[in-house]
Every structure is written in C-alpha cells, then in structure tokens.
PDB file of C-alpha atoms and ligand atoms in Angstrom:
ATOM      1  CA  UNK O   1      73.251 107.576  50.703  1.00 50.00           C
ATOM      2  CA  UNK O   2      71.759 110.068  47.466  1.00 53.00           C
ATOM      3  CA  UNK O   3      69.775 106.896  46.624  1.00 56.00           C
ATOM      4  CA  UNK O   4      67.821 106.785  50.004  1.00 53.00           C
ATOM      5  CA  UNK O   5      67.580 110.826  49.884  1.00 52.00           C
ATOM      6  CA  UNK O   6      66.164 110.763  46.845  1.00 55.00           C
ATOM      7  CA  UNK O   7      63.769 107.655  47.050  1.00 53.00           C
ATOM      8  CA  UNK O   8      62.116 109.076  50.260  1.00 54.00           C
ATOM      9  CA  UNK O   9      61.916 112.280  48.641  1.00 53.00           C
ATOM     10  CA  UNK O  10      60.026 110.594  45.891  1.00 55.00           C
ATOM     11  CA  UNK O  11      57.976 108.636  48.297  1.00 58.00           C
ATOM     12  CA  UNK O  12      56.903 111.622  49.636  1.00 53.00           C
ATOM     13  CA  UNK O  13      56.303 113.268  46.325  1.00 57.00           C
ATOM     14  CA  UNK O  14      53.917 110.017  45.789  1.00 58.00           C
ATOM     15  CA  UNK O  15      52.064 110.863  48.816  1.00 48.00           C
ATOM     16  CA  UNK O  16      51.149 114.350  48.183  1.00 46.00           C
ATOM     17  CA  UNK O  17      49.973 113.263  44.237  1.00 55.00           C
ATOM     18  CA  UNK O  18      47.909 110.633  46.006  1.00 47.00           C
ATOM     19  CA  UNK O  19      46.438 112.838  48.164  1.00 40.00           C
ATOM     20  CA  UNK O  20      45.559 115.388  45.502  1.00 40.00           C
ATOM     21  CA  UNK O  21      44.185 112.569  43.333  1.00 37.00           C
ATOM     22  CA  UNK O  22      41.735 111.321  46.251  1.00 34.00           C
ATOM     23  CA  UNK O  23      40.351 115.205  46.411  1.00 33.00           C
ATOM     24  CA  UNK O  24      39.144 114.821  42.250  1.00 35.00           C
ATOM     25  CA  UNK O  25      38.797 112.834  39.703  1.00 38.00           C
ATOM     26  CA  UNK O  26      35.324 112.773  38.855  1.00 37.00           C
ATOM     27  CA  UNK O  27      34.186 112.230  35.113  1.00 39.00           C
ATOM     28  CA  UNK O  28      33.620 115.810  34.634  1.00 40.00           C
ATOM     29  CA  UNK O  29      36.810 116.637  35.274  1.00 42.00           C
ATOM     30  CA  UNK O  30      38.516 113.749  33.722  1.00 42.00           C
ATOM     31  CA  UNK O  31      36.104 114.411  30.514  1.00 42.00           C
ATOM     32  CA  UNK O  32      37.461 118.397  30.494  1.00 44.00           C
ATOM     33  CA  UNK O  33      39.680 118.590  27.164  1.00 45.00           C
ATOM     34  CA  UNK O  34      42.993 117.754  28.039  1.00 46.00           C
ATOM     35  CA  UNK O  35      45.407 119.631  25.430  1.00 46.00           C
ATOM     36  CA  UNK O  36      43.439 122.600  24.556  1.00 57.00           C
ATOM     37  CA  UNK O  37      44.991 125.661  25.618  1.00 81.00           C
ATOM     38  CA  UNK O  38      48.200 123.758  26.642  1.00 90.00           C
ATOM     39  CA  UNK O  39      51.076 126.236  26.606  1.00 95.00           C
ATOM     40  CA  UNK O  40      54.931 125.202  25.473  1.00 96.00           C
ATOM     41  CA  UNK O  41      57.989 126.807  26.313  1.00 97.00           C
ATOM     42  CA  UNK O  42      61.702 126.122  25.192  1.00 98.00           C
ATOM     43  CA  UNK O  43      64.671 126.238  27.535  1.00 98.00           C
ATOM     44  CA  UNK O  44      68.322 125.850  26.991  1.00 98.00           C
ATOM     45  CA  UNK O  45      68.490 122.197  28.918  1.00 97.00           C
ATOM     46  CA  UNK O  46      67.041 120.240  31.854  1.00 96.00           C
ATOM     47  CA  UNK O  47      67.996 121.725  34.738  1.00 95.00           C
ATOM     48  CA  UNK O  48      66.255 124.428  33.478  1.00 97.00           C
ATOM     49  CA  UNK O  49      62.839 124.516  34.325  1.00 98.00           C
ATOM     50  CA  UNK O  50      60.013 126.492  32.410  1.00 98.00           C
ATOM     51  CA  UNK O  51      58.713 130.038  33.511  1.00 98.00           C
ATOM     52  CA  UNK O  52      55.068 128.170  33.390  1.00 97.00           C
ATOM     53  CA  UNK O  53      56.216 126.375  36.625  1.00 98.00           C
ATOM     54  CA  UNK O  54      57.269 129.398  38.888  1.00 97.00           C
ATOM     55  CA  UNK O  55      53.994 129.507  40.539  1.00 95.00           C
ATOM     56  CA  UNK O  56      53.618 125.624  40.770  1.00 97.00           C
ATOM     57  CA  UNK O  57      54.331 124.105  44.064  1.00 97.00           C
ATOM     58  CA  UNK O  58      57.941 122.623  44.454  1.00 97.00           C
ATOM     59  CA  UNK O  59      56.903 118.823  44.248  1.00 97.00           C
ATOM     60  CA  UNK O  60      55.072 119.946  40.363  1.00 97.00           C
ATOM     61  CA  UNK O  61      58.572 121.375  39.662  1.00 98.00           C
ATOM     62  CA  UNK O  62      60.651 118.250  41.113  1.00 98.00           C
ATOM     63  CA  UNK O  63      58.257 115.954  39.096  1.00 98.00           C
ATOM     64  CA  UNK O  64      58.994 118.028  35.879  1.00 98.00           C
ATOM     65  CA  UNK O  65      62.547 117.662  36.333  1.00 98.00           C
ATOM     66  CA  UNK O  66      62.229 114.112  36.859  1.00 98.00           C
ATOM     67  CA  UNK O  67      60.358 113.261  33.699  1.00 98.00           C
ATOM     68  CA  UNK O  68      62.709 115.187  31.348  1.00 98.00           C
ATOM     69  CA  UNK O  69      65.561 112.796  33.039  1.00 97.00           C
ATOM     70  CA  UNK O  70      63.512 109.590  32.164  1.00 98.00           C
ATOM     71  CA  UNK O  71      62.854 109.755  28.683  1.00 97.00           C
ATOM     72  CA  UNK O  72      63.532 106.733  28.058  1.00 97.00           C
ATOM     73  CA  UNK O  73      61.428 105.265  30.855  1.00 98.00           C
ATOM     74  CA  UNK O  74      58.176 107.007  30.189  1.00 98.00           C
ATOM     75  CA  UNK O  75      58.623 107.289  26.592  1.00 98.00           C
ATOM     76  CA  UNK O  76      57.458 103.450  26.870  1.00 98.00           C
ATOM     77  CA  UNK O  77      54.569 104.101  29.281  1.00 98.00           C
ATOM     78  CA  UNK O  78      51.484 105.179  28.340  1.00 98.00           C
ATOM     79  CA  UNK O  79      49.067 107.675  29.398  1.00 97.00           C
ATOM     80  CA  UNK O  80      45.877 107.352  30.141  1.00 97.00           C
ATOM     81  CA  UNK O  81      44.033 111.032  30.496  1.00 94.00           C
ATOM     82  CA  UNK O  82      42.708 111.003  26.832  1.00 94.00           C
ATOM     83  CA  UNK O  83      45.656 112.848  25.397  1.00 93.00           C
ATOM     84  CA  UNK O  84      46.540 110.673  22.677  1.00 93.00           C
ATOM     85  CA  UNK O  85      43.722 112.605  20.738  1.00 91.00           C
ATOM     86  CA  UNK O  86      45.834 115.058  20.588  1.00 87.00           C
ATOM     87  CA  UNK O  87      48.711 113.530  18.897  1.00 93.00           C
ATOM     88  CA  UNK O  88      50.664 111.967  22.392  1.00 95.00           C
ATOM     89  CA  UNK O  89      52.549 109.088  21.846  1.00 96.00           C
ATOM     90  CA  UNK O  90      53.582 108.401  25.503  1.00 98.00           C
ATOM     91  CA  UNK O  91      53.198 109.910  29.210  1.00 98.00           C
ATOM     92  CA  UNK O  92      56.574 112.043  28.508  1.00 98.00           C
ATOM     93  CA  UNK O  93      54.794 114.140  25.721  1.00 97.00           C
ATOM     94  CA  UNK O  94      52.491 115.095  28.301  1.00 97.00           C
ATOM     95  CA  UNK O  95      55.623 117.076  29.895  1.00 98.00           C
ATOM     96  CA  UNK O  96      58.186 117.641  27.028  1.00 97.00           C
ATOM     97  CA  UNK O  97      56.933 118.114  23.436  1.00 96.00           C
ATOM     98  CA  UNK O  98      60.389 117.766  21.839  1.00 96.00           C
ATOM     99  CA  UNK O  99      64.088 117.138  22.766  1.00 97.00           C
ATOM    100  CA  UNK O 100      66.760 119.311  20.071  1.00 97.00           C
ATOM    101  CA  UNK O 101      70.359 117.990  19.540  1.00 97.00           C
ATOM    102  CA  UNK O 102      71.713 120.898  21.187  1.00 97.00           C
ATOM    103  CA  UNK O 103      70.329 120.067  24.493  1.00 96.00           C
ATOM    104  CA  UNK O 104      67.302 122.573  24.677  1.00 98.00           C
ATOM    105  CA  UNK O 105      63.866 121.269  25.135  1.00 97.00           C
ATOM    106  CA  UNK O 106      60.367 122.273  24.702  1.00 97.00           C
ATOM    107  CA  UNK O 107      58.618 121.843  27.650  1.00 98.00           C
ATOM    108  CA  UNK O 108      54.715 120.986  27.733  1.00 97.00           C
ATOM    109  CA  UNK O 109      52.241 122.418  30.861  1.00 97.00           C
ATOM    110  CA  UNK O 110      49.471 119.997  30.137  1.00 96.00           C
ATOM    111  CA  UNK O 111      50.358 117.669  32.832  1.00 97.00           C
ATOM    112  CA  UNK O 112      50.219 120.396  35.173  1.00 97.00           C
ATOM    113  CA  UNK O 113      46.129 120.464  34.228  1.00 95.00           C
ATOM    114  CA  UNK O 114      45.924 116.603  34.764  1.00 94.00           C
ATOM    115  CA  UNK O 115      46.237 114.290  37.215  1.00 95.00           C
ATOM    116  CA  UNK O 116      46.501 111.853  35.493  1.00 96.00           C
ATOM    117  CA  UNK O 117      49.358 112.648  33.802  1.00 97.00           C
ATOM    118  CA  UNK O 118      51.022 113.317  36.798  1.00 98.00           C
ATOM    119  CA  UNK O 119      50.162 109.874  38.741  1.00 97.00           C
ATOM    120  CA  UNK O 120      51.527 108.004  35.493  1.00 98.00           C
ATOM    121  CA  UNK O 121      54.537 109.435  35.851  1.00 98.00           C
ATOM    122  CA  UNK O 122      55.464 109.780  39.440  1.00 98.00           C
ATOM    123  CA  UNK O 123      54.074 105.737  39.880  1.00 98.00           C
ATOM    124  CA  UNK O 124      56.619 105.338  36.857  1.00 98.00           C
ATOM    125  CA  UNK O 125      59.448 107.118  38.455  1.00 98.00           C
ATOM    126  CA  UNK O 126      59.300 105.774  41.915  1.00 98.00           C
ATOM    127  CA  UNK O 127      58.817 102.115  40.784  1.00 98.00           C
ATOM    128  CA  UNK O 128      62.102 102.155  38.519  1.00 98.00           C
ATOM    129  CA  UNK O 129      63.986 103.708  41.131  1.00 98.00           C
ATOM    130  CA  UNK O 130      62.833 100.951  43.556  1.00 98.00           C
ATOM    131  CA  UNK O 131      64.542  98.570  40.572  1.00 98.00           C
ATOM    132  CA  UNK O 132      61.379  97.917  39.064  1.00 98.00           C
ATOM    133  CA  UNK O 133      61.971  97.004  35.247  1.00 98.00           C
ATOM    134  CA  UNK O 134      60.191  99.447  32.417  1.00 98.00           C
ATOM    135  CA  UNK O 135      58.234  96.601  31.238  1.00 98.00           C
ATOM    136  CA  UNK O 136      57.075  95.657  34.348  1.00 98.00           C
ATOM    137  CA  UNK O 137      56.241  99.101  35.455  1.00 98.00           C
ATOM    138  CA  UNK O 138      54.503  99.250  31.761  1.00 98.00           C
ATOM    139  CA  UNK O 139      52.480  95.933  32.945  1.00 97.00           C
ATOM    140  CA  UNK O 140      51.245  97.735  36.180  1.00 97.00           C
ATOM    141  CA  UNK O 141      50.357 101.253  34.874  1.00 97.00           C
ATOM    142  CA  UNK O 142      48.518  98.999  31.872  1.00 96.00           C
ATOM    143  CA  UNK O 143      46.728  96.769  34.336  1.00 96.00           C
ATOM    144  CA  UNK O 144      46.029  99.687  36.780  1.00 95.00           C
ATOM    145  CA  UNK O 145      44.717 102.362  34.516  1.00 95.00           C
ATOM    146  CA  UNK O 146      42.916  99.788  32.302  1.00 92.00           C
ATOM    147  CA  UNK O 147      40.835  98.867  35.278  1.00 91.00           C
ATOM    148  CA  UNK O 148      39.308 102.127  36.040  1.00 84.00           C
ATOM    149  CA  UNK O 149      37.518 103.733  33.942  1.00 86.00           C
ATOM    150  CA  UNK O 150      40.010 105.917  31.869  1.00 92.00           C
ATOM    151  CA  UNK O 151      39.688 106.679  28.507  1.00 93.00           C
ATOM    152  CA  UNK O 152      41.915 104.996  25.863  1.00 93.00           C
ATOM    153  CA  UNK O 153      45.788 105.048  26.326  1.00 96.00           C
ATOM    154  CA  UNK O 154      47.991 106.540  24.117  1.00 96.00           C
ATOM    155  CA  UNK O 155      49.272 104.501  21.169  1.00 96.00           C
ATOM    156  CA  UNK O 156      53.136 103.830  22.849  1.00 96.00           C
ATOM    157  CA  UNK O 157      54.906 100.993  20.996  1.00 93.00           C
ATOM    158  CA  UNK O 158      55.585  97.466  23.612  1.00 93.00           C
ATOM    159  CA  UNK O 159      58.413  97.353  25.048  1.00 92.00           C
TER     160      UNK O 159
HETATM  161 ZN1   ZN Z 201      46.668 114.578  30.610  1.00 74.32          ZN
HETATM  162 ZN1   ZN Z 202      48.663 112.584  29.251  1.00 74.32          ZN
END
C-alpha cells in the first residue's frame, strides 16, 4: 500500500515539473549561470529540510527530500544544466554539496534555480521506483538530455 501512495504521489510530482518545464526553457534561460550565487546550508540530517526551502512550494521540498534519500541513485546520473563548470560531479551535487559522518548534510539551492536539475532528478526518482535499474535510468537521462540541446553533462563515472 506505501508503495502505490508514494508512486502516485511522485507521478504527480512529475506532472507539475513537466508542466513548469513546458512554461521555459529557452536558451537564455538555460545559458543564465547556473552556480553563481548558489546558497548552502547545513542541517543536522535528512528529514531536515533547509530554511532556503520554506518559501518553496511543497512538491520543491518533497523532491529535496527525495534526492538526499537517493544518493546512491543520482550520484551515478548526470546532469545536464551546465553545472559541471562549477565543480559537479553528478545531479545529487546539484541538491546536497556534502554528506558528514555524523549524519548532517549541507544542502545546495541551485536546483531550486534550474529546471533542469530538477527534471533529472524527479525522471531519476520515479523511474527507479517503477523498478527501473540505475544504469538503465543512466541510459535514458544520457540518451534524452543528449538529444536536446543541453550543454555538456557532468563528468559522473559509468556505472
Ligand atoms: Zn542546474
Ligand atoms: Zn545540475
């Protein structure tokens, strides 16, 4: 039962980042520098989300949430808004700069500036909880974002 709750929530997350992508997107706005500016904030764990999200709308903050509990996943996808100019690896540095031993985490708002951040990762997320496989999911964003015109990905190892 909390797996069809929580894939038709996603869904419906996917919906409302589709929508907002269809509204954008133009070259001027994808060419806007994606990491200047970008605030970070530390908090004690994961279920504890960043004061830079309290005005955000509630599907920003369930996305957030949902990154920083698949690391693992998008740590192998890639992102394709330009940031790996500024040093990102992956689409999860786009959310979370950096994960401490204790549990606390610094948090990242640049994907909160990009939509293209947030598509990679919500596609990502909704795929592997329909039991897609991370390197398939890594073969679709690839083949999807390599297609349009998007500038180059970040430099994330294969899987
Ligand atoms: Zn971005
Ligand atoms: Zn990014």
């Amino acid at each position: 039962m909390k797996k069809i709750v929580m894939f038709s929530f996603i869904s419906m997350l996917m919906l409302v980042l589709v929508s907002a992508c269809s509204s954008g997107g133009s070259q001027d706005e994808r060419a806007s520098e994606p990491s200047t500016g970008d605030v970070r904030e530390t908090t004690a764990s994961v279920n504890d989300l960043p004061g830079f999200l309290d005005a955000k709308s509630d599907d920003m903050k369930t996305l957030y949430t949902a990154v920083a509990k698949s690391q693992d996943l998008l740590e192998s996808i890639p992102c394709y808004c330009g940031c790996g100019e500024f040093g990102h690896t992956s689409n999860y540095d786009c959310f979370i700069n950096q994960n401490n031993e204790d549990g606390s985490l610094v948090w990242d708002d640049h994907a909160t500036k990009c939509q293209a951040c947030l598509d990679i990762a919500a596609e990502s997320i909704v795929e592997f909880s329909n039991g897609k496989s991370v390197k398939d999911i890594r073969t679709m964003i690839d083949k999807k974002y390599q297609e349009g015109d998007y500038p180059e990905p970040t430099p994330t190892p294969d899987v």
